[in-house]
GROMACS .gro file of C-alpha atoms in nm:
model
  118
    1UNK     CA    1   8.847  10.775  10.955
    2UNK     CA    2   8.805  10.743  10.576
    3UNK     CA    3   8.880  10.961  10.297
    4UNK     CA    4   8.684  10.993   9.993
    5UNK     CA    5   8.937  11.148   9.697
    6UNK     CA    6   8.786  11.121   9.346
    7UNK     CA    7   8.537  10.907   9.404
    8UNK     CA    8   8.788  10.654   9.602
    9UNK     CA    9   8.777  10.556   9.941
   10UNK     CA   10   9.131  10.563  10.102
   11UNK     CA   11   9.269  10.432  10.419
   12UNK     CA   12   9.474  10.631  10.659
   13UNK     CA   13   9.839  10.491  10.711
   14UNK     CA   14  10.083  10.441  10.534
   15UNK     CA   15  10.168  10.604  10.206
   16UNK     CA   16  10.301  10.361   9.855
   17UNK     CA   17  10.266   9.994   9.766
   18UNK     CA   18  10.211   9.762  10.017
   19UNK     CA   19  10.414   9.427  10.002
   20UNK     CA   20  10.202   9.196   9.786
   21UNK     CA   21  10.201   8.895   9.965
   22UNK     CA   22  10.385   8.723   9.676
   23UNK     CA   23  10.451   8.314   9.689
   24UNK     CA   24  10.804   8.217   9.772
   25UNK     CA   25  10.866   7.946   9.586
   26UNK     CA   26  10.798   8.122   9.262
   27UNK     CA   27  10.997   8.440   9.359
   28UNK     CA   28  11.250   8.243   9.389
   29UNK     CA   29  11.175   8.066   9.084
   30UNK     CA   30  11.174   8.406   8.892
   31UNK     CA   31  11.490   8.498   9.117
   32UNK     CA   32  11.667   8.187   8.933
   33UNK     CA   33  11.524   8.210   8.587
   34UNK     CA   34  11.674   8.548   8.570
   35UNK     CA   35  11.995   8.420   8.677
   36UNK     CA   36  11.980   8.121   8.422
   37UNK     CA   37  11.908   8.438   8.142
   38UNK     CA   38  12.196   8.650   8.211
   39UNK     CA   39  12.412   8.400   8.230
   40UNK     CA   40  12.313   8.304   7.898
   41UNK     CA   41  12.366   8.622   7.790
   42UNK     CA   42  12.689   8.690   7.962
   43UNK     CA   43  12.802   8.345   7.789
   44UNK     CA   44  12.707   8.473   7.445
   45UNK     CA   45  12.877   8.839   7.515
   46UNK     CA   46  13.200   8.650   7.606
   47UNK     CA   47  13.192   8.454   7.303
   48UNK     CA   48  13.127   8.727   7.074
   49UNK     CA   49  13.399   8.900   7.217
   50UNK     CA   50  13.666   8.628   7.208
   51UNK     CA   51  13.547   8.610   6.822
   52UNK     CA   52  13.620   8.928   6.772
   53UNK     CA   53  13.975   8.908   6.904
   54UNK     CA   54  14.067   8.633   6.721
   55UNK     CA   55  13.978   8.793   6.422
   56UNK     CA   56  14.143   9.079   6.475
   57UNK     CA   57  14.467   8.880   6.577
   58UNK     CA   58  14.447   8.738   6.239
   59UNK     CA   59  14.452   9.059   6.065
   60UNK     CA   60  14.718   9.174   6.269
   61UNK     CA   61  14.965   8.879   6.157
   62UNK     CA   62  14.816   8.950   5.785
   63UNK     CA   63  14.972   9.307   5.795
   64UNK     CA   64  15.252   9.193   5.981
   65UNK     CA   65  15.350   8.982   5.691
   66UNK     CA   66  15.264   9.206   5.444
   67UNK     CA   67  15.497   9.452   5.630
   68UNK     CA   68  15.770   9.237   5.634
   69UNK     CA   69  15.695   9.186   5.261
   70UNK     CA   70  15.758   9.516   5.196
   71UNK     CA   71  16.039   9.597   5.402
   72UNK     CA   72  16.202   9.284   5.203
   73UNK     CA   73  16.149   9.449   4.902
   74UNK     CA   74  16.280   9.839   4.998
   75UNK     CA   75  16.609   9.631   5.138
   76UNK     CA   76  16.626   9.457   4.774
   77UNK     CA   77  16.544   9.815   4.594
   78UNK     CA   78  16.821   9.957   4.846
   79UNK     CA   79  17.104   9.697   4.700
   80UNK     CA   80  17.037   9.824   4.343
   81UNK     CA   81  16.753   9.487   4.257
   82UNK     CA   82  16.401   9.516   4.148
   83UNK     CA   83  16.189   9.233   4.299
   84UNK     CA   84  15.943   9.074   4.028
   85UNK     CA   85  15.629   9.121   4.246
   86UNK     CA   86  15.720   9.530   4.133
   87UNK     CA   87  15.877   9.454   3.804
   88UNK     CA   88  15.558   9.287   3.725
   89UNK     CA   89  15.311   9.593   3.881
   90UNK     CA   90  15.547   9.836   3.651
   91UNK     CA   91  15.485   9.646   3.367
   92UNK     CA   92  15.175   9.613   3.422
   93UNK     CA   93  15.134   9.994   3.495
   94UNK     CA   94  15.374  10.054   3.170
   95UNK     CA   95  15.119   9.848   2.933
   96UNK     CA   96  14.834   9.926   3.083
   97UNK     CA   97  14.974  10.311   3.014
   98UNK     CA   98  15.056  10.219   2.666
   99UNK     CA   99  14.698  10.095   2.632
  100UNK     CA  100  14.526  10.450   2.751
  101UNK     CA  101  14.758  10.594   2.521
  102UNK     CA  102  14.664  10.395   2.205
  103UNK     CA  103  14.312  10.447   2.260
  104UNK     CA  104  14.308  10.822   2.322
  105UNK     CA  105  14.536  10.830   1.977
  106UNK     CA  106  14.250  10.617   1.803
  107UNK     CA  107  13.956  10.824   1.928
  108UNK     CA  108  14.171  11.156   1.830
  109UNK     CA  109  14.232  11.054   1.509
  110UNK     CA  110  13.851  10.956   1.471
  111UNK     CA  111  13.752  11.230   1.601
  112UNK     CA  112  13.986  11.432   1.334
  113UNK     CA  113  13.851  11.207   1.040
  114UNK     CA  114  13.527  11.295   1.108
  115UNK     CA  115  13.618  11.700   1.173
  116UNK     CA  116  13.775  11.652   0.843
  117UNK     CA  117  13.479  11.487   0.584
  118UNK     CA  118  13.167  11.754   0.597
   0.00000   0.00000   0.00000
């Protein structure tokens, strides 16, 4: 009635795992614990997410504003006036222009002096 297979002596029946007999109180213990955990984690998930989405509302009122902002200023450009948030980027633009400008000149003209004096 016994097989031997590689130096093992097996039982005929049935095939697989047989059920362990495992104590109930602390499979349902484990059983509880695990609920406990993803719980936990299904807490932490939800709080992540509802951190995300309040960030991302923020944002979205940030570049709602700035939208508005800017459709304020095309309606002001439309009527023929230049709002000083743009006057002040052009000038800044116009010196900072003027400043490139000036310095290429000097380094030209250094560059000339000393193409000049062998």
């Amino acid at each position: 009635p016994f097989q031997v297979v590689g130096g093992k002596v097996k039982k005929p029946g049935k095939r697989g795992r047989k059920p362990a007999k495992i104590d109930l109180k602390a499979k349902l213990e484990r059983s509880r614990q695990s609920a406990r955990e993803c719980r936990a984690r299904k807490k932490l998930r939800y709080q992540y997410l509802e951190e995300l989405v309040s960030s991302r509302e923020r944002a979205i009122c940030a570049l709602r504003e700035e939208l508005e902002m800017y459709k304020q200023w095309c309606m002001a450009m439309d009527q023929g006036k230049i709002p000083s948030e743009i006057k002040a980027l052009l000038t800044g633009e116009e010196q900072g222009k003027a400043q490139q400008n000036s310095t290429k000149l000097a380094k030209a003209s250094k560059t000339e002096a000393n193409s000049s004096n062998p």
